[in-house]
Amino acid sequence: MGSVCLTLIAVLLLKNSVLACKAPDVVESEKDWWQTAQFYQIYPRSFMDSNGDGIGDINGITSKLDYLKEIGVTAAWLSPIFKSPMVDFGYDISSFYEIQPEYGTIDDLKNLIAKAKNLGLKIILDFVPNHASTENEWFKKSVKREKGFEDFFVWHDGYENPNGGKRLPPSNWIQAFRGSAWEWNDERKQFYLHQFAVQQADLNYRNPLVVEEMKRVLRYWLDMGVAGFRIDAVPVLFEALPDSSGRYPDEPLSGTTNDKDDHDYLTHIYTENQPETLDMVYQWRTVMDDYQRIHGGDTRVLLIETYAPAWFTMPMYGNSTTKGAHLPFNFNLITMLHKGLKATDLEKSIGAWLDKMPAGRTANWVTGNHDQRRTASRYGIELADTMNMLVMMLPGASITYQGEELGMIDGEISWADSVDPAACNSNPQIYEKFTRDPSRTPFQWSNSKNAGFSTAAKTWLPLAAAYETTNVEDERKSPKSHLNIYKALVNLRKQSKLLKNGTYRFKALSDSIFVLERSLNGEKLVLLVNVGNSASTINIRDFDVTLPETMKTSIMNVYSTKSEGITIQAGRIELSPYESLVLVKT
Ligand code: NOJ
């Protein structure tokens, strides 16, 4: 392969062209399960309602395990199912050791894990270490300064207001859901920090008791048989320390918005990406590895949420002496792309991960989650299959948010129906900019009542109107549906040693044409993508001179009129608008 790459680079240098060409992350035939896994994010509230209350639940998920098997999932990550007043729909936890009653019981969870195991599926839970609900006993005890809980949260006196009236907060920090990140507690007579909603108090990670307690939480759920965790909001775990006079530093203005309540009003140099956070991630990795060593079984995996620049995200993988997260989420396909994206944007966003990832680590690819607009709405339904093709064919693990396999689009949620704090803390004029409700609408199983999600008269969020045509039942029947294309991709991925271990190269051939090639021992798979709305004719032997004159079609998106298994002249491939296709070397 090396010589092939060298030849190719020479040819391209002559053409004054740039091409990413890199060896695979680990050259080994046997990878650990998570390195090539298909992770699937379930938002339990919206997946399947088993008891007709309009809210999804654990037994609902259990009843749909066959579907997960059908679409080739390796491990399902459940967004939080723990006891919560649901201010932030489970990301405000009032008991880290209990299940939210409307979602079910511990026995329901055990049953889910056992049934999943029988089917060869793993279950991963969401670990929310940064904050606890103000309804949590820990917070109540901290308010009362009970022994052991005095410093469980981040407390500060704030400052006297020179003009009289309410005391002033300790710093200008802004929470994610608008307004000050400090809230006065009249009982304790101090401010507490909350990087998210007022009801989500930040735990104090400079307190060893907090660190220990949260490790206990991890072990508790590992004992229940979970295969690992997705860790929430990692970059905001630590804040800068106050100075010698006890003053927290103010954050500078970003200059990007005049809206003083908007989180983007400030540049978060003191509340995000602090160096201590890395060590905490490494400690959690040790908890996972120790657990496996003592109890045996498969690797317990850590997937971590890191909306952060590469200089902070990459060390999350660990360093030369210490292991970190198995997979820090790669959000480049979300943060670096936009509607009307060009092939060059794909090249940049993919390269921005693969070029910066430390040697020997495993990449991962995410295009959507419960905090983002639906992929098919963000980039247009034209790119729904294309994004799934990329996620499945790029090296490493794939992560699918429920419904992305169907090409689900955003629901339209009125101000009156809004429930997300990110929306509700704003106003009817601007809420659509902030709301996350549109991507959280119930999963679309069929075109019957409530899309087959629930028998209730009203579901917790309204259905997205598109369910009448975009749903599992109908898409199963249509050979060229998003769902069947997704299933074909997963099948290919599961069977293909090349996709697991092969080298990769990718390049934007023009503003609209992107090509990804995977190779192993002379075998090749090529993904050709036209992100543009006009037809294009290309010669992929310009991209790789070693490709044969003819190749065969394997998987096509819904915009392709080509049939499977036909022979294509590699020197002259005609692509329709938005056509994407996978070609195999014959
Ligand atoms: C990130 C989660 O994905 C999001 O849904 C939540 O609101 C915040 N963290 C706070 O936990």
PDB file of C-alpha atoms in Angstrom, residues 205-433:
ATOM      1  CA  TYR A 205     -15.030  18.462  41.267  1.00  0.00           C
ATOM      2  CA  ARG A 206     -12.388  20.078  43.445  1.00  0.00           C
ATOM      3  CA  ASN A 207     -14.015  18.180  46.304  1.00  0.00           C
ATOM      4  CA  PRO A 208     -12.635  14.594  46.539  1.00  0.00           C
ATOM      5  CA  LEU A 209     -15.933  13.450  48.084  1.00  0.00           C
ATOM      6  CA  VAL A 210     -17.729  14.401  44.875  1.00  0.00           C
ATOM      7  CA  VAL A 211     -15.135  12.609  42.754  1.00  0.00           C
ATOM      8  CA  GLU A 212     -15.541   9.444  44.850  1.00  0.00           C
ATOM      9  CA  GLU A 213     -19.326   9.572  44.903  1.00  0.00           C
ATOM     10  CA  MET A 214     -19.524   9.879  41.129  1.00  0.00           C
ATOM     11  CA  LYS A 215     -17.217   6.889  40.689  1.00  0.00           C
ATOM     12  CA  ARG A 216     -19.596   5.001  42.953  1.00  0.00           C
ATOM     13  CA  VAL A 217     -22.401   5.934  40.564  1.00  0.00           C
ATOM     14  CA  LEU A 218     -20.430   4.483  37.655  1.00  0.00           C
ATOM     15  CA  ARG A 219     -19.756   1.205  39.483  1.00  0.00           C
ATOM     16  CA  TYR A 220     -23.378   0.924  40.570  1.00  0.00           C
ATOM     17  CA  TRP A 221     -24.598   0.842  36.956  1.00  0.00           C
ATOM     18  CA  LEU A 222     -21.687  -1.314  35.804  1.00  0.00           C
ATOM     19  CA  ASP A 223     -22.886  -3.854  38.383  1.00  0.00           C
ATOM     20  CA  MET A 224     -26.230  -3.771  36.598  1.00  0.00           C
ATOM     21  CA  GLY A 225     -24.502  -5.049  33.464  1.00  0.00           C
ATOM     22  CA  VAL A 226     -24.145  -1.958  31.299  1.00  0.00           C
ATOM     23  CA  ALA A 227     -21.414  -1.930  28.652  1.00  0.00           C
ATOM     24  CA  GLY A 228     -20.233   1.597  29.370  1.00  0.00           C
ATOM     25  CA  PHE A 229     -21.305   5.214  29.388  1.00  0.00           C
ATOM     26  CA  ARG A 230     -21.800   8.283  27.291  1.00  0.00           C
ATOM     27  CA  ILE A 231     -20.543  11.110  29.487  1.00  0.00           C
ATOM     28  CA  ASP A 232     -22.420  14.383  29.393  1.00  0.00           C
ATOM     29  CA  ALA A 233     -21.058  17.929  29.126  1.00  0.00           C
ATOM     30  CA  VAL A 234     -17.429  17.039  29.841  1.00  0.00           C
ATOM     31  CA  PRO A 235     -15.811  20.366  28.787  1.00  0.00           C
ATOM     32  CA  VAL A 236     -17.656  22.300  31.521  1.00  0.00           C
ATOM     33  CA  LEU A 237     -16.712  19.993  34.395  1.00  0.00           C
ATOM     34  CA  PHE A 238     -14.215  22.380  35.975  1.00  0.00           C
ATOM     35  CA  GLU A 239     -14.109  26.157  36.150  1.00  0.00           C
ATOM     36  CA  ALA A 240     -11.105  28.386  36.777  1.00  0.00           C
ATOM     37  CA  LEU A 241     -10.245  28.929  40.441  1.00  0.00           C
ATOM     38  CA  PRO A 242     -10.947  32.259  42.111  1.00  0.00           C
ATOM     39  CA  ASP A 243      -7.949  34.562  42.666  1.00  0.00           C
ATOM     40  CA  SER A 244      -6.306  35.144  46.070  1.00  0.00           C
ATOM     41  CA  SER A 245      -9.052  37.565  47.057  1.00  0.00           C
ATOM     42  CA  GLY A 246     -11.640  34.902  46.257  1.00  0.00           C
ATOM     43  CA  ARG A 247     -12.829  36.576  43.053  1.00  0.00           C
ATOM     44  CA  TYR A 248     -13.743  34.482  40.011  1.00  0.00           C
ATOM     45  CA  PRO A 249     -12.482  36.023  36.762  1.00  0.00           C
ATOM     46  CA  ASP A 250     -15.040  37.538  34.382  1.00  0.00           C
ATOM     47  CA  GLU A 251     -15.121  36.079  30.877  1.00  0.00           C
ATOM     48  CA  PRO A 252     -14.412  38.375  27.923  1.00  0.00           C
ATOM     49  CA  LEU A 253     -17.137  39.401  25.463  1.00  0.00           C
ATOM     50  CA  SER A 254     -17.175  37.329  22.299  1.00  0.00           C
ATOM     51  CA  GLY A 255     -18.374  40.152  20.060  1.00  0.00           C
ATOM     52  CA  THR A 256     -20.573  37.689  18.139  1.00  0.00           C
ATOM     53  CA  THR A 257     -23.935  38.766  19.591  1.00  0.00           C
ATOM     54  CA  ASN A 258     -25.435  41.711  21.473  1.00  0.00           C
ATOM     55  CA  ASP A 259     -27.862  39.460  23.302  1.00  0.00           C
ATOM     56  CA  LYS A 260     -26.534  39.678  26.886  1.00  0.00           C
ATOM     57  CA  ASP A 261     -28.400  36.574  28.031  1.00  0.00           C
ATOM     58  CA  ASP A 262     -27.124  34.391  25.210  1.00  0.00           C
ATOM     59  CA  HIS A 263     -24.387  31.909  26.168  1.00  0.00           C
ATOM     60  CA  ASP A 264     -22.519  33.023  23.038  1.00  0.00           C
ATOM     61  CA  TYR A 265     -22.240  36.574  24.421  1.00  0.00           C
ATOM     62  CA  LEU A 266     -19.021  35.553  26.220  1.00  0.00           C
ATOM     63  CA  THR A 267     -15.921  33.606  25.248  1.00  0.00           C
ATOM     64  CA  HIS A 268     -15.769  30.775  27.746  1.00  0.00           C
ATOM     65  CA  ILE A 269     -12.138  30.755  28.712  1.00  0.00           C
ATOM     66  CA  TYR A 270     -12.796  30.196  32.426  1.00  0.00           C
ATOM     67  CA  THR A 271     -15.812  27.898  32.378  1.00  0.00           C
ATOM     68  CA  GLU A 272     -14.828  25.438  29.631  1.00  0.00           C
ATOM     69  CA  ASN A 273     -11.872  23.257  28.649  1.00  0.00           C
ATOM     70  CA  GLN A 274      -9.926  23.539  31.909  1.00  0.00           C
ATOM     71  CA  PRO A 275      -6.854  21.279  32.228  1.00  0.00           C
ATOM     72  CA  GLU A 276      -8.140  19.431  35.345  1.00  0.00           C
ATOM     73  CA  THR A 277     -10.952  17.959  33.256  1.00  0.00           C
ATOM     74  CA  LEU A 278      -8.553  15.727  31.334  1.00  0.00           C
ATOM     75  CA  ASP A 279      -7.339  14.038  34.483  1.00  0.00           C
ATOM     76  CA  MET A 280     -10.911  13.383  35.575  1.00  0.00           C
ATOM     77  CA  VAL A 281     -11.646  11.661  32.256  1.00  0.00           C
ATOM     78  CA  TYR A 282      -8.515   9.541  32.697  1.00  0.00           C
ATOM     79  CA  GLN A 283      -9.688   8.571  36.188  1.00  0.00           C
ATOM     80  CA  TRP A 284     -13.046   7.458  34.820  1.00  0.00           C
ATOM     81  CA  ARG A 285     -11.228   5.340  32.255  1.00  0.00           C
ATOM     82  CA  THR A 286      -9.368   3.675  35.106  1.00  0.00           C
ATOM     83  CA  VAL A 287     -12.716   2.879  36.748  1.00  0.00           C
ATOM     84  CA  MET A 288     -13.796   1.137  33.520  1.00  0.00           C
ATOM     85  CA  ASP A 289     -10.554  -0.805  33.090  1.00  0.00           C
ATOM     86  CA  ASP A 290     -10.358  -1.817  36.751  1.00  0.00           C
ATOM     87  CA  TYR A 291     -13.920  -3.043  36.590  1.00  0.00           C
ATOM     88  CA  GLN A 292     -13.191  -5.191  33.570  1.00  0.00           C
ATOM     89  CA  ARG A 293     -10.032  -6.571  35.146  1.00  0.00           C
ATOM     90  CA  ILE A 294     -11.872  -7.554  38.323  1.00  0.00           C
ATOM     91  CA  HIS A 295     -15.155  -8.751  36.839  1.00  0.00           C
ATOM     92  CA  GLY A 296     -14.084  -9.884  33.376  1.00  0.00           C
ATOM     93  CA  GLY A 297     -16.271  -9.539  30.309  1.00  0.00           C
ATOM     94  CA  ASP A 298     -15.970  -7.192  27.364  1.00  0.00           C
ATOM     95  CA  THR A 299     -14.390  -3.752  27.448  1.00  0.00           C
ATOM     96  CA  ARG A 300     -16.584  -1.169  29.224  1.00  0.00           C
ATOM     97  CA  VAL A 301     -16.510   1.784  26.929  1.00  0.00           C
ATOM     98  CA  LEU A 302     -16.521   5.562  27.465  1.00  0.00           C
ATOM     99  CA  LEU A 303     -17.999   7.844  24.815  1.00  0.00           C
ATOM    100  CA  ILE A 304     -17.714  11.447  25.865  1.00  0.00           C
ATOM    101  CA  GLU A 305     -19.487  14.607  24.850  1.00  0.00           C
ATOM    102  CA  THR A 306     -16.899  17.185  23.886  1.00  0.00           C
ATOM    103  CA  TYR A 307     -17.991  20.213  21.938  1.00  0.00           C
ATOM    104  CA  ALA A 308     -14.500  21.642  22.163  1.00  0.00           C
ATOM    105  CA  PRO A 309     -11.592  22.623  19.944  1.00  0.00           C
ATOM    106  CA  ALA A 310      -9.227  19.858  18.816  1.00  0.00           C
ATOM    107  CA  TRP A 311      -6.471  20.951  21.233  1.00  0.00           C
ATOM    108  CA  PHE A 312      -8.798  19.978  24.079  1.00  0.00           C
ATOM    109  CA  THR A 313     -10.726  17.118  22.480  1.00  0.00           C
ATOM    110  CA  MET A 314      -7.772  15.066  21.241  1.00  0.00           C
ATOM    111  CA  PRO A 315      -6.068  14.707  24.655  1.00  0.00           C
ATOM    112  CA  MET A 316      -9.383  13.201  25.834  1.00  0.00           C
ATOM    113  CA  TYR A 317      -8.177  10.040  24.093  1.00  0.00           C
ATOM    114  CA  GLY A 318      -5.354   9.905  26.649  1.00  0.00           C
ATOM    115  CA  ASN A 319      -1.664  10.589  26.391  1.00  0.00           C
ATOM    116  CA  SER A 320       1.493   8.513  26.091  1.00  0.00           C
ATOM    117  CA  THR A 321       1.200   7.223  29.663  1.00  0.00           C
ATOM    118  CA  THR A 322      -2.503   7.345  30.511  1.00  0.00           C
ATOM    119  CA  LYS A 323      -5.585   6.063  28.765  1.00  0.00           C
ATOM    120  CA  GLY A 324      -8.544   8.369  28.274  1.00  0.00           C
ATOM    121  CA  ALA A 325     -11.971   7.993  26.686  1.00  0.00           C
ATOM    122  CA  HIS A 326     -12.309   5.276  24.071  1.00  0.00           C
ATOM    123  CA  LEU A 327     -14.248   7.643  21.861  1.00  0.00           C
ATOM    124  CA  PRO A 328     -14.443  11.388  22.410  1.00  0.00           C
ATOM    125  CA  PHE A 329     -17.366  12.249  20.126  1.00  0.00           C
ATOM    126  CA  ASN A 330     -16.332  13.683  16.806  1.00  0.00           C
ATOM    127  CA  PHE A 331     -18.842  16.472  16.134  1.00  0.00           C
ATOM    128  CA  ASN A 332     -17.055  17.867  13.065  1.00  0.00           C
ATOM    129  CA  LEU A 333     -19.810  16.609  10.757  1.00  0.00           C
ATOM    130  CA  ILE A 334     -22.165  18.784  12.830  1.00  0.00           C
ATOM    131  CA  THR A 335     -20.137  21.850  13.757  1.00  0.00           C
ATOM    132  CA  MET A 336     -18.182  22.305  10.509  1.00  0.00           C
ATOM    133  CA  LEU A 337     -21.013  21.742   8.029  1.00  0.00           C
ATOM    134  CA  HIS A 338     -24.098  23.745   7.064  1.00  0.00           C
ATOM    135  CA  LYS A 339     -26.970  23.736   4.578  1.00  0.00           C
ATOM    136  CA  GLY A 340     -25.656  24.066   1.049  1.00  0.00           C
ATOM    137  CA  LEU A 341     -22.388  22.428   2.083  1.00  0.00           C
ATOM    138  CA  LYS A 342     -19.732  21.824  -0.540  1.00  0.00           C
ATOM    139  CA  ALA A 343     -17.581  18.757  -1.132  1.00  0.00           C
ATOM    140  CA  THR A 344     -14.653  20.847   0.099  1.00  0.00           C
ATOM    141  CA  ASP A 345     -16.454  21.313   3.440  1.00  0.00           C
ATOM    142  CA  LEU A 346     -16.709  17.536   3.749  1.00  0.00           C
ATOM    143  CA  GLU A 347     -13.021  17.189   3.000  1.00  0.00           C
ATOM    144  CA  LYS A 348     -12.128  19.796   5.649  1.00  0.00           C
ATOM    145  CA  SER A 349     -14.387  18.456   8.376  1.00  0.00           C
ATOM    146  CA  ILE A 350     -13.280  14.839   7.905  1.00  0.00           C
ATOM    147  CA  GLY A 351      -9.623  15.830   7.691  1.00  0.00           C
ATOM    148  CA  ALA A 352      -9.940  17.988  10.795  1.00  0.00           C
ATOM    149  CA  TRP A 353     -10.512  14.814  12.821  1.00  0.00           C
ATOM    150  CA  LEU A 354      -8.363  12.256  11.052  1.00  0.00           C
ATOM    151  CA  ASP A 355      -5.364  14.539  10.671  1.00  0.00           C
ATOM    152  CA  LYS A 356      -5.399  15.589  14.321  1.00  0.00           C
ATOM    153  CA  MET A 357      -6.280  12.274  15.950  1.00  0.00           C
ATOM    154  CA  PRO A 358      -3.316  10.835  17.865  1.00  0.00           C
ATOM    155  CA  ALA A 359      -1.765   7.692  16.364  1.00  0.00           C
ATOM    156  CA  GLY A 360      -3.321   4.394  17.373  1.00  0.00           C
ATOM    157  CA  ARG A 361      -6.702   5.857  18.354  1.00  0.00           C
ATOM    158  CA  THR A 362     -10.106   5.102  16.890  1.00  0.00           C
ATOM    159  CA  ALA A 363     -12.138   7.677  14.996  1.00  0.00           C
ATOM    160  CA  ASN A 364     -15.907   8.029  15.266  1.00  0.00           C
ATOM    161  CA  TRP A 365     -18.550   9.814  13.219  1.00  0.00           C
ATOM    162  CA  VAL A 366     -21.678  11.576  14.447  1.00  0.00           C
ATOM    163  CA  THR A 367     -24.129  13.627  12.394  1.00  0.00           C
ATOM    164  CA  GLY A 368     -26.959  14.148  14.852  1.00  0.00           C
ATOM    165  CA  ASN A 369     -28.196  13.915  18.410  1.00  0.00           C
ATOM    166  CA  HIS A 370     -30.984  15.193  20.667  1.00  0.00           C
ATOM    167  CA  ASP A 371     -29.350  18.636  20.958  1.00  0.00           C
ATOM    168  CA  GLN A 372     -29.177  19.348  17.227  1.00  0.00           C
ATOM    169  CA  ARG A 373     -31.671  19.833  14.434  1.00  0.00           C
ATOM    170  CA  ARG A 374     -32.216  16.603  12.465  1.00  0.00           C
ATOM    171  CA  THR A 375     -29.434  15.837   9.991  1.00  0.00           C
ATOM    172  CA  ALA A 376     -31.943  15.670   7.124  1.00  0.00           C
ATOM    173  CA  SER A 377     -33.276  19.110   8.064  1.00  0.00           C
ATOM    174  CA  ARG A 378     -29.864  20.657   8.691  1.00  0.00           C
ATOM    175  CA  TYR A 379     -28.329  19.618   5.380  1.00  0.00           C
ATOM    176  CA  GLY A 380     -31.494  18.867   3.404  1.00  0.00           C
ATOM    177  CA  ILE A 381     -33.173  15.505   2.858  1.00  0.00           C
ATOM    178  CA  GLU A 382     -31.038  15.216  -0.315  1.00  0.00           C
ATOM    179  CA  LEU A 383     -28.053  14.390   1.898  1.00  0.00           C
ATOM    180  CA  ALA A 384     -29.778  12.021   4.356  1.00  0.00           C
ATOM    181  CA  ASP A 385     -28.350   8.814   2.830  1.00  0.00           C
ATOM    182  CA  THR A 386     -25.068  10.468   1.952  1.00  0.00           C
ATOM    183  CA  MET A 387     -24.389  11.345   5.584  1.00  0.00           C
ATOM    184  CA  ASN A 388     -25.211   7.766   6.619  1.00  0.00           C
ATOM    185  CA  MET A 389     -22.874   6.490   3.884  1.00  0.00           C
ATOM    186  CA  LEU A 390     -20.044   8.620   5.223  1.00  0.00           C
ATOM    187  CA  VAL A 391     -20.641   7.611   8.818  1.00  0.00           C
ATOM    188  CA  MET A 392     -20.629   3.936   7.852  1.00  0.00           C
ATOM    189  CA  MET A 393     -17.664   4.016   5.474  1.00  0.00           C
ATOM    190  CA  LEU A 394     -15.197   6.272   7.240  1.00  0.00           C
ATOM    191  CA  PRO A 395     -12.763   4.416   9.526  1.00  0.00           C
ATOM    192  CA  GLY A 396     -13.833   3.783  13.117  1.00  0.00           C
ATOM    193  CA  ALA A 397     -17.100   3.685  15.050  1.00  0.00           C
ATOM    194  CA  SER A 398     -20.404   5.029  13.761  1.00  0.00           C
ATOM    195  CA  ILE A 399     -23.032   6.729  15.892  1.00  0.00           C
ATOM    196  CA  THR A 400     -26.640   7.097  14.742  1.00  0.00           C
ATOM    197  CA  TYR A 401     -29.269   9.175  16.520  1.00  0.00           C
ATOM    198  CA  GLN A 402     -32.659   7.419  16.476  1.00  0.00           C
ATOM    199  CA  GLY A 403     -34.523   8.202  13.282  1.00  0.00           C
ATOM    200  CA  GLU A 404     -31.496   9.260  11.218  1.00  0.00           C
ATOM    201  CA  GLU A 405     -31.733   5.834   9.573  1.00  0.00           C
ATOM    202  CA  LEU A 406     -35.227   6.785   8.369  1.00  0.00           C
ATOM    203  CA  GLY A 407     -34.311  10.271   7.196  1.00  0.00           C
ATOM    204  CA  MET A 408     -36.560  11.745   9.910  1.00  0.00           C
ATOM    205  CA  ILE A 409     -36.884  15.517   9.666  1.00  0.00           C
ATOM    206  CA  ASP A 410     -37.540  18.123  12.371  1.00  0.00           C
ATOM    207  CA  GLY A 411     -40.993  18.394  13.849  1.00  0.00           C
ATOM    208  CA  GLU A 412     -42.574  21.837  13.862  1.00  0.00           C
ATOM    209  CA  ILE A 413     -43.030  22.786  17.482  1.00  0.00           C
ATOM    210  CA  SER A 414     -44.996  25.932  18.258  1.00  0.00           C
ATOM    211  CA  TRP A 415     -44.077  28.233  21.136  1.00  0.00           C
ATOM    212  CA  ALA A 416     -47.127  26.907  23.019  1.00  0.00           C
ATOM    213  CA  ASP A 417     -45.977  23.296  22.617  1.00  0.00           C
ATOM    214  CA  SER A 418     -42.328  24.033  23.482  1.00  0.00           C
ATOM    215  CA  VAL A 419     -40.936  22.232  26.522  1.00  0.00           C
ATOM    216  CA  ASP A 420     -37.157  22.478  26.110  1.00  0.00           C
ATOM    217  CA  PRO A 421     -35.641  24.901  28.658  1.00  0.00           C
ATOM    218  CA  ALA A 422     -33.357  26.238  25.930  1.00  0.00           C
ATOM    219  CA  ALA A 423     -36.528  27.433  24.157  1.00  0.00           C
ATOM    220  CA  CYS A 424     -38.752  28.213  27.132  1.00  0.00           C
ATOM    221  CA  ASN A 425     -36.150  30.494  28.757  1.00  0.00           C
ATOM    222  CA  SER A 426     -36.295  32.691  25.638  1.00  0.00           C
ATOM    223  CA  ASN A 427     -39.409  34.214  24.036  1.00  0.00           C
ATOM    224  CA  PRO A 428     -41.799  33.559  21.132  1.00  0.00           C
ATOM    225  CA  GLN A 429     -39.744  35.761  18.795  1.00  0.00           C
ATOM    226  CA  ILE A 430     -36.428  33.962  19.157  1.00  0.00           C
ATOM    227  CA  TYR A 431     -37.163  30.496  20.583  1.00  0.00           C
ATOM    228  CA  GLU A 432     -36.697  28.704  17.250  1.00  0.00           C
ATOM    229  CA  LYS A 433     -33.035  29.639  17.286  1.00  0.00           C
TER     230      LYS A 433
END
